[in-house]
PDB file of C-alpha atoms in Angstrom:
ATOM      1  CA  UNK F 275       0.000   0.000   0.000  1.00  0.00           C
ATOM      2  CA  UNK F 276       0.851   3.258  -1.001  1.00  0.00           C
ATOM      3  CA  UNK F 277       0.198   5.458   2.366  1.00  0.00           C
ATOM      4  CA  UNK F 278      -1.396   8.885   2.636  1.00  0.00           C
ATOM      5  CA  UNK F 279       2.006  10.215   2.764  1.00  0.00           C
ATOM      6  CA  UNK F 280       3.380   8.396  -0.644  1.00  0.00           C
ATOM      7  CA  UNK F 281       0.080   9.800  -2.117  1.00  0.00           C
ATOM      8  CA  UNK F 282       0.367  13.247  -0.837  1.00  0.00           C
ATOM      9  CA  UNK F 283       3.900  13.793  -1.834  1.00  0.00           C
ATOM     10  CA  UNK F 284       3.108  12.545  -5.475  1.00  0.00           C
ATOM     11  CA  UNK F 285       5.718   9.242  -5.437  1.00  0.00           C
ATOM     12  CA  UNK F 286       2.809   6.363  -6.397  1.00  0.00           C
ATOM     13  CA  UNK F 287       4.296   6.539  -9.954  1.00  0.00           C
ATOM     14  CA  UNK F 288       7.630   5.748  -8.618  1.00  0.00           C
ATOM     15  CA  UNK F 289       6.892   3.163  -5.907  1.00  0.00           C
ATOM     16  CA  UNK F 290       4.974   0.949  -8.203  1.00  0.00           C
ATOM     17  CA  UNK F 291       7.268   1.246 -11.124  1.00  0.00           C
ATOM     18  CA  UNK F 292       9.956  -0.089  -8.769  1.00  0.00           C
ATOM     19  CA  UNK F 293       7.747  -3.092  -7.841  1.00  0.00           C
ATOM     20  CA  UNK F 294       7.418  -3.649 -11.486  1.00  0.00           C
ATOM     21  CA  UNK F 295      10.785  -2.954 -12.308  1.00  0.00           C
ATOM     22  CA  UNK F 296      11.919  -5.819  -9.876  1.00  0.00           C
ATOM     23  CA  UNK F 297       9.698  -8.007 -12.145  1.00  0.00           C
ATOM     24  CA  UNK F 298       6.523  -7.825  -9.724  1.00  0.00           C
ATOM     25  CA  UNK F 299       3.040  -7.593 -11.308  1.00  0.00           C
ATOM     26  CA  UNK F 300       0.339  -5.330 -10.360  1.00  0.00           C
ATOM     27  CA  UNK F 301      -3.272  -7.466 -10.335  1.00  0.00           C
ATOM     28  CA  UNK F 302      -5.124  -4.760  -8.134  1.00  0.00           C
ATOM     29  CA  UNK F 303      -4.853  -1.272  -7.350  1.00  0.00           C
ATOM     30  CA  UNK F 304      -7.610   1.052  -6.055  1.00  0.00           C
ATOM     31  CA  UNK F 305      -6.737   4.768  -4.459  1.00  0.00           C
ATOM     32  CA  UNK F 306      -9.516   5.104  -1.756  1.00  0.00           C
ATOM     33  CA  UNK F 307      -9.631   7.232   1.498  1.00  0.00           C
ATOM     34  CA  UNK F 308     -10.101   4.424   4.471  1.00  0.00           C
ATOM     35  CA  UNK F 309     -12.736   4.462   7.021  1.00  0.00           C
ATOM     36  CA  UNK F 310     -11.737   4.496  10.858  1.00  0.00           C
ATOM     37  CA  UNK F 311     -13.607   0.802  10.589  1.00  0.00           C
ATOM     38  CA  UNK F 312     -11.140  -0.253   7.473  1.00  0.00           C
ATOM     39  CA  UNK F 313      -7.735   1.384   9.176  1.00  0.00           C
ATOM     40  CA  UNK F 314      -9.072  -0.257  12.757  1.00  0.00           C
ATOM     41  CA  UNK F 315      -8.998  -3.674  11.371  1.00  0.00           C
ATOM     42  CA  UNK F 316      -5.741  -3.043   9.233  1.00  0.00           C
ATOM     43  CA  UNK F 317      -3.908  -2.198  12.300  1.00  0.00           C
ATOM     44  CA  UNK F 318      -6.027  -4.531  14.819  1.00  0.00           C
ATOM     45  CA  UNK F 319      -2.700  -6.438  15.914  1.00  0.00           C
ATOM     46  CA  UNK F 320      -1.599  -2.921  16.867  1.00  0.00           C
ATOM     47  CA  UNK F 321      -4.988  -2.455  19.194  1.00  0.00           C
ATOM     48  CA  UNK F 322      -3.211  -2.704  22.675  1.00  0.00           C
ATOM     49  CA  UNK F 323      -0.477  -0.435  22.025  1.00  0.00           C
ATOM     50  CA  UNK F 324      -0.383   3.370  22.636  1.00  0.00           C
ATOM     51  CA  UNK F 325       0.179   4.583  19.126  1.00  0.00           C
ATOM     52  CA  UNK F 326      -2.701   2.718  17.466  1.00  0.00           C
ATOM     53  CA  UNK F 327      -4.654   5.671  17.231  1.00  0.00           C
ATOM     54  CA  UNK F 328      -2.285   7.710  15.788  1.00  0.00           C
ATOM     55  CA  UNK F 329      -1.429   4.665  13.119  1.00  0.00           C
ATOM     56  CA  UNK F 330      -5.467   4.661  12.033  1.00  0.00           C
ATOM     57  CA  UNK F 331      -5.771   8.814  12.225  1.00  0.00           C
ATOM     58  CA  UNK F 332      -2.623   8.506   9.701  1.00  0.00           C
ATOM     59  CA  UNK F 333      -4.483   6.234   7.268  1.00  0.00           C
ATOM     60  CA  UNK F 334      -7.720   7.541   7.554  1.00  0.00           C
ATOM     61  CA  UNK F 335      -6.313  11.342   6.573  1.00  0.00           C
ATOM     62  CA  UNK F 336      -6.064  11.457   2.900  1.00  0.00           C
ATOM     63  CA  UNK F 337      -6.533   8.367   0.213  1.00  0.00           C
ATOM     64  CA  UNK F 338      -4.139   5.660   0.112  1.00  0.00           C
ATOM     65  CA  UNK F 339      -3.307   3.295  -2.942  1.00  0.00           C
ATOM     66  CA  UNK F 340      -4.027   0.163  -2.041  1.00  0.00           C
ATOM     67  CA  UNK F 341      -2.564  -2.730  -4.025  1.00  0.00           C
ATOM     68  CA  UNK F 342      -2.103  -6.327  -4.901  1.00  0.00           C
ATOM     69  CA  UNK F 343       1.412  -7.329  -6.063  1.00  0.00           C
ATOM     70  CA  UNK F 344       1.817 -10.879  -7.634  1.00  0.00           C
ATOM     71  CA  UNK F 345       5.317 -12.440  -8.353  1.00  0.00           C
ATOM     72  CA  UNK F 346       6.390 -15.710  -9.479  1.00  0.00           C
ATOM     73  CA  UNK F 347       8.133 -17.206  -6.240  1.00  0.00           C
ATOM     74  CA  UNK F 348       6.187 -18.118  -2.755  1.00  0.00           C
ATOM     75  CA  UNK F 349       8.710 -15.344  -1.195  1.00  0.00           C
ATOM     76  CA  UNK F 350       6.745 -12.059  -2.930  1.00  0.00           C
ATOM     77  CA  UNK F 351       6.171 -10.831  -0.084  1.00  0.00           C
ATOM     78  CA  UNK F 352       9.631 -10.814   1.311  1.00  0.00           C
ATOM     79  CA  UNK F 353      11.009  -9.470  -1.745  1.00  0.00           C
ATOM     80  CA  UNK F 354       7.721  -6.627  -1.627  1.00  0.00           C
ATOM     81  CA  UNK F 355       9.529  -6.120   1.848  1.00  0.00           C
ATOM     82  CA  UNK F 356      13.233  -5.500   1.019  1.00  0.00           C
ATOM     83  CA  UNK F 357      11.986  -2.858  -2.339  1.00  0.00           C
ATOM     84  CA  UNK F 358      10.359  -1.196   0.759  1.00  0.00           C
ATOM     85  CA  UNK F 359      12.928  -1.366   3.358  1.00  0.00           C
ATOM     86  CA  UNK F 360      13.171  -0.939   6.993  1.00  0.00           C
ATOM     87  CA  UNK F 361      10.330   0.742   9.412  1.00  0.00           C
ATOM     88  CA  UNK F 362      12.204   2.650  11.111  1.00  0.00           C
ATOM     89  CA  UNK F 363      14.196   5.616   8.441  1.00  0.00           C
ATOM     90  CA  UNK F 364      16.954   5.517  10.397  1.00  0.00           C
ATOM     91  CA  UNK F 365      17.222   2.218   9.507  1.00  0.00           C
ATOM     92  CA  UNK F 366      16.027   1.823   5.883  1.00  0.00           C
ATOM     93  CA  UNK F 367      19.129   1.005   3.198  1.00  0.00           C
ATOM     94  CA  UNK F 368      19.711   3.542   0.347  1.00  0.00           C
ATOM     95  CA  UNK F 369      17.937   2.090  -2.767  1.00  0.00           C
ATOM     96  CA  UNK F 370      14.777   1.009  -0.764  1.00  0.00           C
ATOM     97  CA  UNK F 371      11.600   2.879  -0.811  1.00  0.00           C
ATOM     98  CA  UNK F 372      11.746   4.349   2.967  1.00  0.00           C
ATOM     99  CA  UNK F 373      15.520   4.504   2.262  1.00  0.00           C
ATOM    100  CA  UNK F 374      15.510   6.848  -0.510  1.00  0.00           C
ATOM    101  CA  UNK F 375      12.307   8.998   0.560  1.00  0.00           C
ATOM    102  CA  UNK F 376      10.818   8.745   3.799  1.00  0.00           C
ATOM    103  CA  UNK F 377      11.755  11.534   6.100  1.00  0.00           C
ATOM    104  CA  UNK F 378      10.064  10.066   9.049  1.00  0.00           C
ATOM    105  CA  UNK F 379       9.195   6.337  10.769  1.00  0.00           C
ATOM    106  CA  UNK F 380       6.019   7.757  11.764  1.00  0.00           C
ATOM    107  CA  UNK F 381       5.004   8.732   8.014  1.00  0.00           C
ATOM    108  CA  UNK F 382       7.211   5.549   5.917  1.00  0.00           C
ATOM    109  CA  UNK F 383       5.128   5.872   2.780  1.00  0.00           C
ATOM    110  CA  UNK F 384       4.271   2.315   2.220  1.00  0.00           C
ATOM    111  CA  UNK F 385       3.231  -0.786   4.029  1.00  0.00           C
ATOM    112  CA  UNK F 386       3.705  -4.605   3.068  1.00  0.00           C
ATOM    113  CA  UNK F 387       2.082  -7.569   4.718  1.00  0.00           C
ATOM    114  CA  UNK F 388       5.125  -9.530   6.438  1.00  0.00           C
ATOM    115  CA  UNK F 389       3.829 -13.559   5.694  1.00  0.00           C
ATOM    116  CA  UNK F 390       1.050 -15.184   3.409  1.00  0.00           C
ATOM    117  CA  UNK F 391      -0.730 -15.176   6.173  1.00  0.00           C
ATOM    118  CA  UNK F 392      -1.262 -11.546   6.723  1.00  0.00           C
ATOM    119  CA  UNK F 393      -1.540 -10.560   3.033  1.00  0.00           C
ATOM    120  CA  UNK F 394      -4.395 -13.185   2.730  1.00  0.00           C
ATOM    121  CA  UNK F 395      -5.884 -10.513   6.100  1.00  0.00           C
ATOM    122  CA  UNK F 396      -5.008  -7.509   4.339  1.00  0.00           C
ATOM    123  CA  UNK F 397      -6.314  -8.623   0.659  1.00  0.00           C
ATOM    124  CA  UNK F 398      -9.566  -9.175   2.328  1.00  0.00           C
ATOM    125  CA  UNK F 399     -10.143  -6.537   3.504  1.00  0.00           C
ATOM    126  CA  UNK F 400      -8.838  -3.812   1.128  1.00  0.00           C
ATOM    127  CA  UNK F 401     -10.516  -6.061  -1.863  1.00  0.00           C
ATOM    128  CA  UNK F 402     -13.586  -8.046  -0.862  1.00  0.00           C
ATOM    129  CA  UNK F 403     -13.957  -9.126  -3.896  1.00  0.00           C
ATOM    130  CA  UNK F 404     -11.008 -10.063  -5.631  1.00  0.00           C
TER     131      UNK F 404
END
């Protein structure tokens, strides 16, 4: 997912063309501005901690592009993971996403689901119907 802040600052073009440039294939996409209810049950393994409601007031402020990004190993997610780089900017490597453009951990411009397991969640519920 592109977040509010990737979509703000204009760099959708250039996050997806470097998930297609890796060889990655785009099979959904929708910009869309999520409801507290959608960004809740994004971050509900967040709930407990103190900054959840900052995480769902972040993704509920302007639209986001959500996405579904196919590749042809069972490790597309991992790969998704290292184009995007670290969460924290201080520790994102030059040539990754958050590397090369996010100015802050609290505002990292894109999120990635870390297993099968929670890109299964996530597809869900960004794309009911897919």
């Amino acid at each position: 997912m592109c977040k509010p802040d990737a979509v703000e600052r204009g760099l959708v073009g250039e996050i997806v063309a470097r998930f297609e440039r890796k060889g990655l294939t785009l099979v959904a996409a929708e910009l869309k501005t999520a409801d507290r209810a959608l960004a809740e049950a994004h971050y509900d393994e967040h709930r407990d901690k103190p900054f959840f409601g900052e995480l769902v007031d972040f993704l509920t402020r302007s639209p986001v592009l959500a996405m579904v990004v196919e590749g042809p190993a069972d490790n597309t997610f991992s790969i998704c993971r290292t184009l995007i780089g670290k969460t924290s900017v201080d520790d994102a490597q030059p040539g990754s996403i958050r590397g090369d453009f996010a100015t802050t951990t609290n505002e990292n411009l894109v999120h990635g689901s870390d297993s099968h397991e929670s890109a299964q969640r996530e597809i869900d519920l960004w794309f009911p119907n897919l």
